[in-house]
Tab-separated table of C-alpha atoms in Angstrom:
chain	number	residue	atom	x	y	z
A	2	MET	CA	-21.902	5.181	33.692
A	3	LYS	CA	-22.597	1.465	33.222
A	4	LYS	CA	-21.122	-1.330	35.313
A	5	ILE	CA	-19.912	-4.353	33.359
A	6	LYS	CA	-21.556	-7.324	35.052
A	7	SER	CA	-21.370	-9.888	32.254
A	8	ALA	CA	-19.176	-10.460	29.213
A	9	LEU	CA	-19.273	-12.690	26.145
A	10	ILE	CA	-15.813	-13.557	24.831
A	11	SER	CA	-15.386	-15.302	21.463
A	12	VAL	CA	-12.018	-14.775	19.790
A	13	TYR	CA	-9.816	-16.479	17.215
A	14	TYR	CA	-6.442	-15.340	18.536
A	15	LYS	CA	-5.933	-15.543	22.295
A	16	ASP	CA	-2.784	-13.400	22.490
A	17	ASN	CA	-2.885	-10.881	25.375
A	18	LEU	CA	-6.363	-12.059	26.371
A	19	ALA	CA	-5.382	-13.609	29.698
A	20	GLU	CA	-4.838	-10.272	31.490
A	21	ILE	CA	-8.287	-9.076	30.426
A	22	VAL	CA	-9.983	-12.282	31.581
A	23	LYS	CA	-8.238	-12.083	34.948
A	24	GLN	CA	-9.208	-8.432	35.357
A	25	LEU	CA	-12.853	-9.162	34.540
A	26	TYR	CA	-12.882	-12.045	37.013
A	27	GLN	CA	-11.411	-9.835	39.740
A	28	GLN	CA	-14.190	-7.323	39.088
A	29	GLY	CA	-16.850	-9.981	39.519
A	30	VAL	CA	-17.935	-10.185	35.884
A	31	GLN	CA	-19.942	-13.230	34.736
A	32	LEU	CA	-18.123	-14.732	31.740
A	33	TYR	CA	-19.707	-16.513	28.787
A	34	SER	CA	-17.700	-18.096	26.011
A	35	THR	CA	-17.503	-20.614	23.181
A	36	GLY	CA	-15.259	-23.417	21.957
A	37	GLY	CA	-11.541	-22.698	22.061
A	38	THR	CA	-11.987	-19.440	23.955
A	39	GLN	CA	-13.960	-21.216	26.660
A	40	LYS	CA	-11.200	-23.822	26.982
A	41	PHE	CA	-8.590	-21.055	27.190
A	42	ILE	CA	-10.444	-19.367	30.073
A	43	GLU	CA	-10.948	-22.666	31.890
A	44	GLU	CA	-7.199	-23.328	31.683
A	45	LEU	CA	-6.709	-20.069	33.579
A	46	ASN	CA	-8.789	-21.635	36.379
A	47	ILE	CA	-11.434	-18.964	35.959
A	48	PRO	CA	-15.128	-19.919	35.934
A	49	VAL	CA	-16.876	-19.476	32.592
A	50	THR	CA	-20.319	-20.445	31.307
A	51	ALA	CA	-20.571	-22.099	27.905
A	52	VAL	CA	-22.826	-20.296	25.457
A	53	GLU	CA	-24.574	-23.638	24.921
A	54	ASN	CA	-25.757	-23.438	28.533
A	55	LEU	CA	-27.054	-19.947	27.914
A	56	THR	CA	-28.915	-20.937	24.739
A	57	ALA	CA	-29.803	-24.538	25.666
A	58	PHE	CA	-28.710	-25.344	22.126
A	59	PRO	CA	-25.499	-27.043	20.981
A	60	SER	CA	-22.880	-25.734	18.574
A	61	ILE	CA	-23.800	-27.238	15.189
A	62	PHE	CA	-22.567	-27.630	11.615
A	63	GLY	CA	-18.923	-27.917	12.594
A	64	GLY	CA	-19.073	-24.756	14.689
A	65	ARG	CA	-20.694	-22.641	11.973
A	66	VAL	CA	-23.587	-21.889	14.332
A	67	LYS	CA	-22.733	-21.207	17.967
A	68	THR	CA	-23.822	-17.747	19.064
A	69	LEU	CA	-26.593	-17.075	16.538
A	70	HIS	CA	-29.445	-17.385	19.032
A	71	PRO	CA	-32.001	-14.981	20.630
A	72	ALA	CA	-30.637	-15.749	24.094
A	73	VAL	CA	-27.313	-14.255	22.993
A	74	PHE	CA	-28.430	-11.470	20.701
A	75	GLY	CA	-31.355	-10.582	22.935
A	76	GLY	CA	-28.936	-10.116	25.844
A	77	ILE	CA	-26.860	-7.761	23.700
A	78	LEU	CA	-29.560	-5.846	21.849
A	79	TYR	CA	-32.342	-5.274	24.362
A	80	ARG	CA	-32.589	-1.661	25.488
A	81	ARG	CA	-32.136	-1.412	29.238
A	82	ASP	CA	-34.120	1.826	29.456
A	83	ASN	CA	-37.060	0.490	27.431
A	84	GLU	CA	-39.802	-0.979	29.630
A	85	GLN	CA	-41.186	-3.267	26.924
A	86	ASP	CA	-37.698	-4.618	26.185
A	87	ARG	CA	-37.103	-5.250	29.877
A	88	GLN	CA	-40.385	-7.120	30.198
A	89	GLN	CA	-39.608	-9.309	27.189
A	90	ALA	CA	-36.120	-10.044	28.491
A	91	LYS	CA	-37.658	-11.143	31.765
A	92	GLN	CA	-40.367	-13.168	29.987
A	93	TYR	CA	-37.848	-15.136	27.919
A	94	ASP	CA	-35.192	-15.311	30.643
A	95	ILE	CA	-32.664	-13.362	28.557
A	96	GLN	CA	-29.519	-12.506	30.524
A	97	ASP	CA	-27.788	-9.155	30.128
A	98	ILE	CA	-24.539	-9.107	28.186
A	99	ASP	CA	-22.707	-5.842	28.928
A	100	LEU	CA	-19.382	-6.495	27.204
A	101	VAL	CA	-18.651	-8.373	23.964
A	102	ILE	CA	-15.075	-9.249	23.001
A	103	VAL	CA	-14.569	-10.616	19.491
A	104	ASP	CA	-11.557	-11.326	17.307
A	105	LEU	CA	-12.707	-12.432	13.861
A	106	TYR	CA	-11.568	-15.384	11.788
A	107	PRO	CA	-8.431	-14.239	9.910
A	108	PHE	CA	-9.925	-13.975	6.429
A	109	GLU	CA	-7.238	-11.693	4.947
A	110	GLU	CA	-4.393	-13.735	6.426
A	111	THR	CA	-5.876	-16.910	4.971
A	112	LEU	CA	-6.321	-15.240	1.602
A	113	ALA	CA	-2.645	-14.256	1.591
A	114	GLN	CA	-1.557	-17.798	2.400
A	115	THR	CA	-3.670	-20.023	0.160
A	116	GLU	CA	-5.716	-20.210	-3.021
A	117	ASP	CA	-7.842	-23.057	-1.622
A	118	GLU	CA	-11.376	-21.699	-1.946
A	119	ALA	CA	-12.890	-24.037	0.650
A	120	GLU	CA	-10.332	-22.955	3.246
A	121	ILE	CA	-10.860	-19.284	2.410
A	122	ILE	CA	-14.643	-19.532	2.645
A	123	GLU	CA	-14.466	-21.224	6.044
A	124	LYS	CA	-12.590	-18.174	7.334
A	125	ILE	CA	-15.560	-15.905	6.648
A	126	ASP	CA	-16.777	-15.148	10.140
A	127	ILE	CA	-20.568	-15.086	10.580
A	128	GLY	CA	-21.275	-15.208	14.302
A	129	GLY	CA	-18.427	-12.880	15.219
A	130	ILE	CA	-19.342	-10.182	12.723
A	131	SER	CA	-22.979	-10.387	13.877
A	132	LEU	CA	-21.935	-9.979	17.506
A	133	ILE	CA	-19.859	-6.929	16.601
A	134	ARG	CA	-22.690	-5.205	14.768
A	135	ALA	CA	-25.257	-6.010	17.467
A	136	ALA	CA	-23.114	-4.783	20.342
A	137	ALA	CA	-22.029	-1.671	18.440
A	138	LYS	CA	-25.633	-0.820	17.599
A	139	ASN	CA	-26.563	-0.980	21.273
A	140	PHE	CA	-23.610	1.138	22.444
A	141	GLN	CA	-25.975	2.892	24.877
A	142	ASP	CA	-25.755	-0.216	27.054
A	143	VAL	CA	-23.001	-2.486	25.711
A	144	LEU	CA	-19.245	-2.136	25.211
A	145	ILE	CA	-17.893	-3.858	22.083
A	146	VAL	CA	-14.236	-4.827	21.607
A	147	SER	CA	-13.941	-5.882	17.977
A	148	SER	CA	-10.303	-6.910	17.564
A	149	ARG	CA	-7.221	-7.878	19.527
A	150	GLU	CA	-5.650	-4.507	18.634
A	151	GLN	CA	-8.084	-2.985	21.164
A	152	TYR	CA	-7.202	-5.299	24.086
A	153	GLU	CA	-4.673	-2.897	25.571
A	154	ASN	CA	-7.154	-0.011	25.575
A	155	LEU	CA	-9.821	-2.225	27.105
A	156	LEU	CA	-7.512	-3.298	29.923
A	157	LEU	CA	-6.575	0.303	30.655
A	158	LEU	CA	-10.267	1.243	30.718
A	159	LEU	CA	-11.218	-1.605	33.048
A	160	LYS	CA	-8.504	-0.634	35.503
A	161	ALA	CA	-9.018	3.122	35.294
A	162	LYS	CA	-12.782	3.005	35.840
A	163	SER	CA	-13.035	-0.126	37.991
A	164	GLY	CA	-15.204	-2.011	35.517
A	165	TYR	CA	-17.468	0.915	34.605
A	166	THR	CA	-17.808	2.569	31.193
A	167	ASP	CA	-19.385	5.822	30.141
A	168	LEU	CA	-21.272	6.648	26.967
A	169	GLU	CA	-18.246	8.258	25.351
A	170	ASP	CA	-16.209	5.075	25.891
A	171	ARG	CA	-18.889	2.855	24.431
A	172	LYS	CA	-19.511	5.092	21.437
A	173	LEU	CA	-15.801	5.236	20.593
A	174	PHE	CA	-15.474	1.445	20.721
A	175	ALA	CA	-18.645	1.189	18.606
A	176	ALA	CA	-17.082	3.405	15.928
A	177	GLN	CA	-14.020	1.173	15.926
A	178	ALA	CA	-16.283	-1.860	15.687
A	179	PHE	CA	-18.020	-0.615	12.551
A	180	ALA	CA	-14.590	0.181	11.090
A	181	THR	CA	-13.615	-3.449	11.783
A	182	SER	CA	-16.788	-4.908	10.278
A	183	SER	CA	-16.766	-2.707	7.174
A	184	HIS	CA	-13.088	-3.497	6.514
A	185	TYR	CA	-13.759	-7.210	6.908
A	186	ASP	CA	-16.702	-7.125	4.512
A	187	THR	CA	-14.708	-5.095	1.983
A	188	ALA	CA	-11.986	-7.747	1.909
A	189	ILE	CA	-14.600	-10.462	1.353
A	190	TYR	CA	-16.340	-8.465	-1.391
A	191	ASN	CA	-13.057	-7.845	-3.235
A	192	TYR	CA	-12.286	-11.570	-3.076
A	193	PHE	CA	-15.632	-12.489	-4.605
A	194	ASN	CA	-15.365	-9.689	-7.155
A	195	ARG	CA	-12.085	-10.968	-8.580
A	196	GLY	CA	-13.894	-12.611	-11.448
A	197	ALA	CA	-17.272	-10.923	-11.277
A	198	TYR	CA	-16.025	-7.381	-12.040
A	199	LEU	CA	-19.046	-5.756	-10.431
A	200	PRO	CA	-18.890	-1.959	-10.852
A	201	TYR	CA	-18.716	-1.164	-7.134
A	202	PHE	CA	-15.654	0.560	-5.698
A	203	LYS	CA	-14.661	-0.788	-2.271
A	204	GLN	CA	-11.328	-0.153	-0.588
A	205	SER	CA	-10.415	-0.191	3.078
A	206	PHE	CA	-7.254	0.437	5.092
A	207	GLN	CA	-7.081	-0.307	8.805
A	208	THR	CA	-4.161	1.954	9.619
A	209	GLY	CA	-3.321	5.554	8.846
A	210	ARG	CA	-1.061	8.392	9.863
A	211	THR	CA	-1.560	12.141	9.729
A	212	LEU	CA	1.161	13.743	7.632
A	213	ARG	CA	2.805	17.090	8.310
A	214	TYR	CA	0.796	18.608	5.454
A	215	GLY	CA	-0.339	17.807	1.947
A	216	GLU	CA	1.107	18.793	-1.391
A	217	ASN	CA	1.294	22.351	-0.024
A	218	PRO	CA	1.404	23.608	3.580
A	219	HIS	CA	-2.223	24.795	3.518
A	220	GLN	CA	-3.477	21.294	2.631
A	221	ASN	CA	-4.189	18.617	5.260
A	222	SER	CA	-3.089	15.079	4.457
A	223	THR	CA	-3.303	11.509	5.750
A	224	PHE	CA	-1.605	8.348	4.527
A	225	PHE	CA	-3.805	5.264	4.815
A	226	GLY	CA	-1.866	2.018	4.917
A	227	ASP	CA	0.897	0.327	6.871
A	228	LEU	CA	4.142	2.132	6.066
A	229	GLU	CA	5.984	0.130	8.708
A	230	ALA	CA	5.335	-3.013	6.689
A	231	MET	CA	7.077	-1.338	3.748
A	232	PHE	CA	9.940	0.567	5.360
A	233	GLU	CA	11.992	0.842	8.510
A	234	GLN	CA	12.969	4.469	9.021
A	235	LEU	CA	16.520	4.669	10.324
A	236	ASN	CA	17.009	8.425	10.441
A	237	GLY	CA	15.409	11.768	9.767
A	238	LYS	CA	12.125	13.601	10.141
A	239	GLU	CA	8.669	12.263	9.355
A	240	LEU	CA	7.802	11.629	5.736
A	241	SER	CA	5.569	14.227	4.091
A	242	TYR	CA	2.922	13.855	1.379
A	243	ASN	CA	5.376	14.892	-1.358
A	244	ASN	CA	8.040	12.599	0.089
A	245	LEU	CA	5.687	9.634	-0.165
A	246	VAL	CA	4.642	10.476	-3.714
A	247	ASP	CA	8.304	10.636	-4.762
A	248	VAL	CA	9.206	7.454	-2.883
A	249	ASP	CA	6.357	5.658	-4.650
A	250	ALA	CA	7.733	6.788	-8.029
A	251	ALA	CA	11.261	5.768	-6.991
A	252	VAL	CA	10.186	2.290	-5.908
A	253	ALA	CA	8.245	1.726	-9.131
A	254	LEU	CA	11.260	2.707	-11.240
A	255	ILE	CA	13.969	0.809	-9.358
A	256	ASP	CA	11.877	-2.361	-9.433
A	257	GLU	CA	12.365	-2.444	-13.217
A	258	PHE	CA	15.998	-3.458	-12.691
A	259	GLU	CA	17.499	-6.759	-11.606
A	260	GLU	CA	21.089	-5.620	-12.170
A	261	ILE	CA	22.800	-3.177	-9.776
A	262	ALA	CA	20.968	0.119	-10.243
A	263	PHE	CA	20.647	3.575	-8.728
A	264	ALA	CA	18.065	6.291	-9.421
A	265	ILE	CA	17.537	9.902	-8.384
A	266	ILE	CA	13.963	11.213	-8.422
A	267	LYS	CA	12.695	14.787	-8.427
A	268	HIS	CA	8.956	15.507	-8.430
A	269	THR	CA	8.285	11.861	-9.430
A	270	ASN	CA	10.521	12.017	-12.532
A	271	ALA	CA	13.981	10.528	-12.835
A	272	CYS	CA	16.809	13.053	-13.152
A	273	GLY	CA	19.399	10.289	-12.881
A	274	VAL	CA	19.299	6.536	-13.520
A	275	ALA	CA	22.208	4.196	-14.061
A	276	THR	CA	23.459	0.672	-13.641
A	277	GLY	CA	27.003	-0.321	-12.778
A	278	LYS	CA	29.366	-3.064	-11.765
A	279	THR	CA	29.276	-1.623	-8.241
A	280	LEU	CA	26.676	0.491	-6.492
A	281	ALA	CA	29.134	3.362	-6.156
A	282	GLU	CA	29.679	3.327	-9.914
A	283	ALA	CA	25.908	3.283	-10.538
A	284	TYR	CA	25.499	6.261	-8.178
A	285	ARG	CA	28.266	8.275	-9.888
A	286	LYS	CA	26.731	7.664	-13.309
A	287	ALA	CA	23.223	8.537	-12.073
A	288	PHE	CA	24.462	11.735	-10.416
A	289	ALA	CA	26.277	12.736	-13.617
A	290	CYS	CA	22.983	12.740	-15.511
A	291	ASP	CA	21.896	15.991	-13.844
A	292	ASN	CA	23.903	17.069	-10.829
A	293	ILE	CA	21.751	20.182	-10.443
A	294	SER	CA	18.335	18.545	-10.194
A	295	ALA	CA	19.757	15.912	-7.847
A	296	PHE	CA	19.850	18.569	-5.109
A	297	GLY	CA	16.988	17.864	-2.699
A	298	GLY	CA	16.018	14.673	-4.523
A	299	VAL	CA	14.934	11.202	-3.514
A	300	LEU	CA	17.628	8.561	-3.984
A	301	ILE	CA	16.992	4.845	-4.322
A	302	ALA	CA	19.148	1.761	-4.793
A	303	ASN	CA	18.413	-1.919	-5.251
A	304	ARG	CA	21.511	-3.095	-3.384
A	305	THR	CA	22.926	-2.577	0.122
A	306	ILE	CA	24.450	0.866	0.621
A	307	ASP	CA	28.138	0.324	1.370
A	308	LEU	CA	30.716	2.736	2.753
A	309	GLU	CA	32.084	3.726	-0.659
A	310	THR	CA	28.632	4.666	-1.953
A	311	ALA	CA	27.769	6.501	1.278
A	312	ASN	CA	30.941	8.570	1.057
A	313	GLU	CA	30.214	9.411	-2.588
A	314	MET	CA	26.734	10.755	-1.865
A	315	ASN	CA	27.241	12.262	1.581
A	316	SER	CA	28.213	15.706	0.289
A	317	LEU	CA	24.941	15.951	-1.665
A	318	PHE	CA	21.899	17.464	-0.001
A	319	PHE	CA	19.090	14.978	-0.548
A	320	GLU	CA	15.784	14.404	1.213
A	321	ILE	CA	15.485	10.611	1.247
A	322	LEU	CA	17.517	7.509	0.541
A	323	VAL	CA	15.774	4.155	0.065
A	324	ALA	CA	17.694	0.882	-0.024
A	325	PRO	CA	17.194	-2.766	0.914
A	326	ASN	CA	19.925	-2.427	3.536
A	327	TYR	CA	22.897	-0.410	4.789
A	328	THR	CA	26.235	-1.456	6.213
A	329	ASP	CA	26.938	-0.137	9.696
A	330	GLU	CA	29.784	2.013	8.344
A	331	ALA	CA	27.548	3.520	5.669
A	332	LEU	CA	24.847	4.325	8.214
A	333	ALA	CA	27.331	6.107	10.444
A	334	VAL	CA	28.289	8.379	7.540
A	335	LEU	CA	24.764	9.030	6.296
A	336	LYS	CA	23.322	9.765	9.746
A	337	SER	CA	25.614	12.771	10.011
A	338	LYS	CA	22.702	14.825	8.633
A	339	LYS	CA	19.941	14.575	11.260
A	340	ASN	CA	17.033	15.454	8.936
A	341	ARG	CA	18.108	13.123	6.150
A	342	MET	CA	15.476	10.398	5.849
A	343	LEU	CA	16.987	6.924	5.530
A	344	LEU	CA	14.587	4.098	4.736
A	345	ARG	CA	15.339	0.394	4.793
A	346	ARG	CA	12.929	-1.233	2.382
A	347	LYS	CA	11.215	-4.439	3.461
A	348	GLU	CA	9.646	-7.197	1.405
A	349	ALA	CA	6.057	-6.072	0.981
A	350	LYS	CA	3.348	-6.894	-1.513
A	351	LEU	CA	2.516	-3.887	-3.669
A	352	ALA	CA	-0.891	-3.069	-5.085
A	353	THR	CA	-1.666	-3.993	-8.688
A	354	LYS	CA	-4.467	-1.420	-8.938
A	355	GLN	CA	-4.337	2.338	-8.563
A	356	PHE	CA	-7.120	4.807	-7.943
A	357	LYS	CA	-7.726	8.483	-7.199
A	358	THR	CA	-10.595	10.881	-6.750
A	359	LEU	CA	-11.766	12.463	-9.979
A	360	LEU	CA	-14.587	14.966	-10.500
A	361	ASN	CA	-17.446	13.674	-8.347
A	362	GLY	CA	-16.159	10.112	-8.090
A	363	VAL	CA	-13.155	7.797	-8.132
A	364	ILE	CA	-11.259	6.417	-11.102
A	365	GLU	CA	-9.476	3.054	-10.911
A	366	GLN	CA	-7.183	1.219	-13.274
A	367	ASP	CA	-4.661	-1.601	-13.402
A	368	LYS	CA	-1.126	-0.434	-12.717
A	369	ASP	CA	1.117	-0.259	-15.770
A	370	LEU	CA	3.069	-3.443	-15.059
A	371	ARG	CA	4.059	-4.136	-18.660
A	372	THR	CA	7.783	-3.827	-19.339
A	373	GLU	CA	9.200	-4.335	-22.819
A	374	THR	CA	11.641	-7.150	-23.506
A	375	ALA	CA	13.660	-7.924	-26.611
A	376	GLN	CA	10.835	-10.198	-27.755
A	377	ASP	CA	8.455	-7.201	-27.864
A	378	LEU	CA	10.618	-5.293	-30.346
A	379	ARG	CA	9.575	-5.203	-33.996
A	380	VAL	CA	12.190	-3.756	-36.291
A	381	VAL	CA	10.386	-1.528	-38.816
A	382	THR	CA	13.411	-0.051	-40.610
A	383	THR	CA	15.939	-1.524	-43.025
A	384	GLN	CA	18.636	-0.690	-40.493
A	385	ALA	CA	18.351	-3.030	-37.495
A	386	PRO	CA	19.642	-1.946	-34.089
A	387	THR	CA	22.866	-3.501	-32.851
A	388	GLU	CA	22.893	-5.705	-29.757
A	389	GLU	CA	24.327	-2.804	-27.755
A	390	GLN	CA	21.619	-0.464	-29.068
A	391	ILE	CA	18.886	-2.963	-28.154
A	392	LYS	CA	20.125	-3.001	-24.563
A	393	ALA	CA	20.166	0.792	-24.531
A	394	LEU	CA	16.681	0.986	-26.079
A	395	LEU	CA	15.208	-1.335	-23.450
A	396	PHE	CA	16.950	0.619	-20.688
A	397	ALA	CA	15.564	3.907	-22.037
A	398	ALA	CA	12.070	2.410	-22.389
A	399	LYS	CA	12.037	1.459	-18.700
A	400	ILE	CA	12.748	5.059	-17.702
A	401	CYS	CA	10.278	6.407	-20.262
A	402	LYS	CA	7.516	4.289	-18.739
A	403	HIS	CA	7.962	6.060	-15.386
A	404	THR	CA	8.234	9.629	-16.704
A	405	LYS	CA	5.416	12.159	-17.058
A	406	SER	CA	3.943	12.492	-20.556
A	407	ASN	CA	4.733	13.778	-23.061
A	408	THR	CA	8.223	12.455	-22.615
A	409	ILE	CA	11.323	11.650	-24.589
A	410	VAL	CA	14.235	9.812	-22.978
A	411	LEU	CA	17.808	9.879	-24.299
A	412	ALA	CA	20.122	7.211	-22.922
A	413	ALA	CA	22.993	4.838	-23.541
A	414	GLU	CA	23.209	1.308	-22.201
A	415	GLY	CA	23.095	1.636	-18.418
A	416	GLN	CA	22.889	5.441	-18.179
A	417	LEU	CA	20.225	8.079	-18.622
A	418	PHE	CA	21.528	11.103	-20.529
A	419	ALA	CA	18.445	13.314	-20.260
A	420	SER	CA	14.678	13.333	-20.520
A	421	GLY	CA	12.087	15.808	-21.677
A	422	VAL	CA	9.329	15.693	-19.105
A	423	GLY	CA	5.637	16.559	-19.051
A	424	GLN	CA	5.595	18.645	-22.211
A	425	THR	CA	2.473	19.520	-24.195
A	426	SER	CA	4.315	18.666	-27.406
A	427	ARG	CA	6.509	15.641	-28.106
A	428	VAL	CA	8.825	17.879	-30.116
A	429	ASP	CA	9.230	20.169	-27.091
A	430	ALA	CA	9.997	17.131	-24.920
A	431	LEU	CA	12.731	16.081	-27.360
A	432	LYS	CA	14.215	19.575	-27.544
A	433	GLN	CA	14.255	19.778	-23.752
A	434	ALA	CA	16.034	16.417	-23.517
A	435	ILE	CA	18.607	17.404	-26.123
A	436	ALA	CA	19.333	20.730	-24.421
A	437	LYS	CA	19.817	19.046	-21.023
A	438	ALA	CA	22.015	16.274	-22.411
A	439	GLN	CA	24.232	18.752	-24.213
A	440	HIS	CA	24.414	20.999	-21.139
A	441	PHE	CA	25.791	18.108	-19.075
A	442	GLY	CA	28.302	17.152	-21.769
A	443	PHE	CA	26.835	13.934	-23.157
A	444	ASP	CA	27.740	12.793	-26.659
A	445	LEU	CA	24.376	12.219	-28.335
A	446	SER	CA	25.952	10.164	-31.093
A	447	GLN	CA	26.159	7.495	-28.376
A	448	ALA	CA	22.501	7.884	-27.382
A	449	VAL	CA	19.266	6.170	-28.294
A	450	MET	CA	15.821	7.762	-28.070
A	451	ALA	CA	12.671	6.424	-26.396
A	452	SER	CA	9.175	7.868	-26.615
A	453	ASP	CA	6.201	7.031	-24.408
A	454	ALA	CA	3.784	7.280	-27.362
A	455	PHE	CA	3.870	7.286	-31.148
A	456	PHE	CA	5.214	10.096	-33.339
A	457	PRO	CA	2.322	11.768	-35.152
A	458	PHE	CA	4.816	13.297	-37.607
A	459	PRO	CA	8.410	12.542	-38.640
A	460	ASP	CA	9.721	15.712	-36.963
A	461	CYS	CA	11.058	13.893	-33.874
A	462	VAL	CA	13.169	11.408	-35.845
A	463	GLN	CA	14.402	14.284	-38.015
A	464	ILE	CA	15.547	16.270	-34.960
A	465	ALA	CA	17.075	13.156	-33.410
A	466	HIS	CA	19.052	12.500	-36.583
A	467	GLU	CA	20.384	16.070	-36.589
A	468	VAL	CA	22.066	15.541	-33.192
A	469	GLY	CA	23.513	12.143	-34.084
A	470	ILE	CA	21.011	9.712	-32.520
A	471	LYS	CA	20.982	6.437	-34.443
A	472	ALA	CA	18.335	4.220	-32.785
A	473	VAL	CA	14.743	4.831	-31.686
A	474	ILE	CA	12.131	2.914	-29.699
A	475	GLN	CA	8.462	3.884	-29.726
A	476	PRO	CA	5.048	2.165	-29.586
A	477	GLY	CA	4.042	2.922	-33.178
A	478	GLY	CA	0.416	3.209	-34.160
A	479	SER	CA	0.275	6.597	-35.877
A	480	VAL	CA	-1.481	6.906	-39.221
A	481	LYS	CA	1.763	8.551	-40.351
A	482	ASP	CA	4.149	5.885	-39.068
A	483	ASP	CA	5.323	5.358	-42.647
A	484	ASP	CA	6.631	8.942	-42.807
A	485	SER	CA	8.858	8.377	-39.761
A	486	ILE	CA	9.971	4.993	-41.095
A	487	ALA	CA	10.806	6.467	-44.498
A	488	PHE	CA	12.960	9.179	-42.928
A	489	CYS	CA	14.806	6.612	-40.801
A	490	ASN	CA	15.448	4.415	-43.841
A	491	ALA	CA	16.756	7.344	-45.839
A	492	ASN	CA	19.153	8.348	-43.038
A	493	GLN	CA	20.300	4.959	-41.667
A	494	LEU	CA	18.412	5.187	-38.346
A	495	ALA	CA	17.252	1.995	-36.704
A	496	MET	CA	13.741	2.081	-35.255
A	497	VAL	CA	11.720	-0.502	-33.379
A	498	PHE	CA	8.034	-0.560	-32.485
A	499	THR	CA	6.787	-2.140	-29.260
A	500	GLY	CA	3.011	-1.805	-29.633
A	501	ILE	CA	2.927	-0.715	-25.965
A	502	ARG	CA	2.102	2.869	-25.018
A	503	HIS	CA	3.144	4.257	-21.636
A	504	PHE	CA	1.227	7.478	-21.038
A	505	LYS	CA	1.710	8.751	-17.491
A	506	HIS	CA	-0.282	11.689	-16.166
């Protein structure tokens, strides 16, 4: 056990600090501080010694150098059980510092608020990060509190143990301190690497939650990130690994639409997508796409769930519903199933990179954020698509982009008919889509076809023609594109190339 006799406090945010300062004062702790923190403590009418008095050296360079001095770091780093260290501390009149409380300059907050490089650089903390590392290294003798998120735990500790700490306490806070410093440095590195593209992979998340299990019950799983910044959960059990994977796919798909839209996701693929004049209409059309696969699915909307829509979907067993908001009446209906997970989506910045472990490393890429517009379409056949077909083609292409390869999507304007998903052959994907569309009673003479990649042979356009499809969208790029084009020209099919492939594995 170690008694805290002295503390150095240097923080950016002062929230919830007052109670700690008062507790330390009551326990007879000598306080040292700097700048704004010193002023804050003085305004509490609590005695505090300026670091400048400890170092006999002023704060210089606009506050860039305050604590970087042997009198400070010696007091933190010297080993109390080492005779030579004790002698040197005595020789140079270095005072013990038993507790260090730091809250770093808000680098990430500043980065989110401005592009001004000078302002961003000034929020790179030097003294604070050095204090954290020094105190954490000497956890045998010193307690380090490295962020304001730890204030509550510190206060509880001070009260519970009357100003004493044990080795387990200090080592735990040290681990948290190195988590703080490594996260901070990662954010700074990623800022500087924006244009440098150095081949070093650095990612850090400060929050995490243990999930019920992973993809299967025998797999452990943790989500790293701040889900509460993304969603407010209004009902239901905790989200699982598979739930989160499906919700991610649902969010990515629904964000393609500005008009009123509804989607139903199963194992990351859409089994229903539609737009409508009302949300209830969009839901009915989406559900009609495949009312079998919708069972146990993840539902998502880009408009407030109203009572009519809630009543329409309430008889369906589904795992999750995501929406920007819910009316009170709709919530009352939907909460009738206690395990049904209802998420209110918040405004949150989404990542533009994605990564995963692969073999003995990690693979990273830009997210596929490219969405085709009418300007991307190049008509390659003598028959041009009609305005209605163009709208349907672009709608189908959006769904195709978010479906596992190989995929073929059949759709009309504003409604998915069917998709062939994750097939080893593009022909098989098309046959699967046709079979599903016909099973659910869709008239394929009203459908268009979208493919995530080029047709290596003309067989897909031949099969599409046989069932009445009259317009096709695909990236193009096959050495045998001319064969597909020739067939379309001979059979009055319209086909457009986008030059954009959307493989999804």
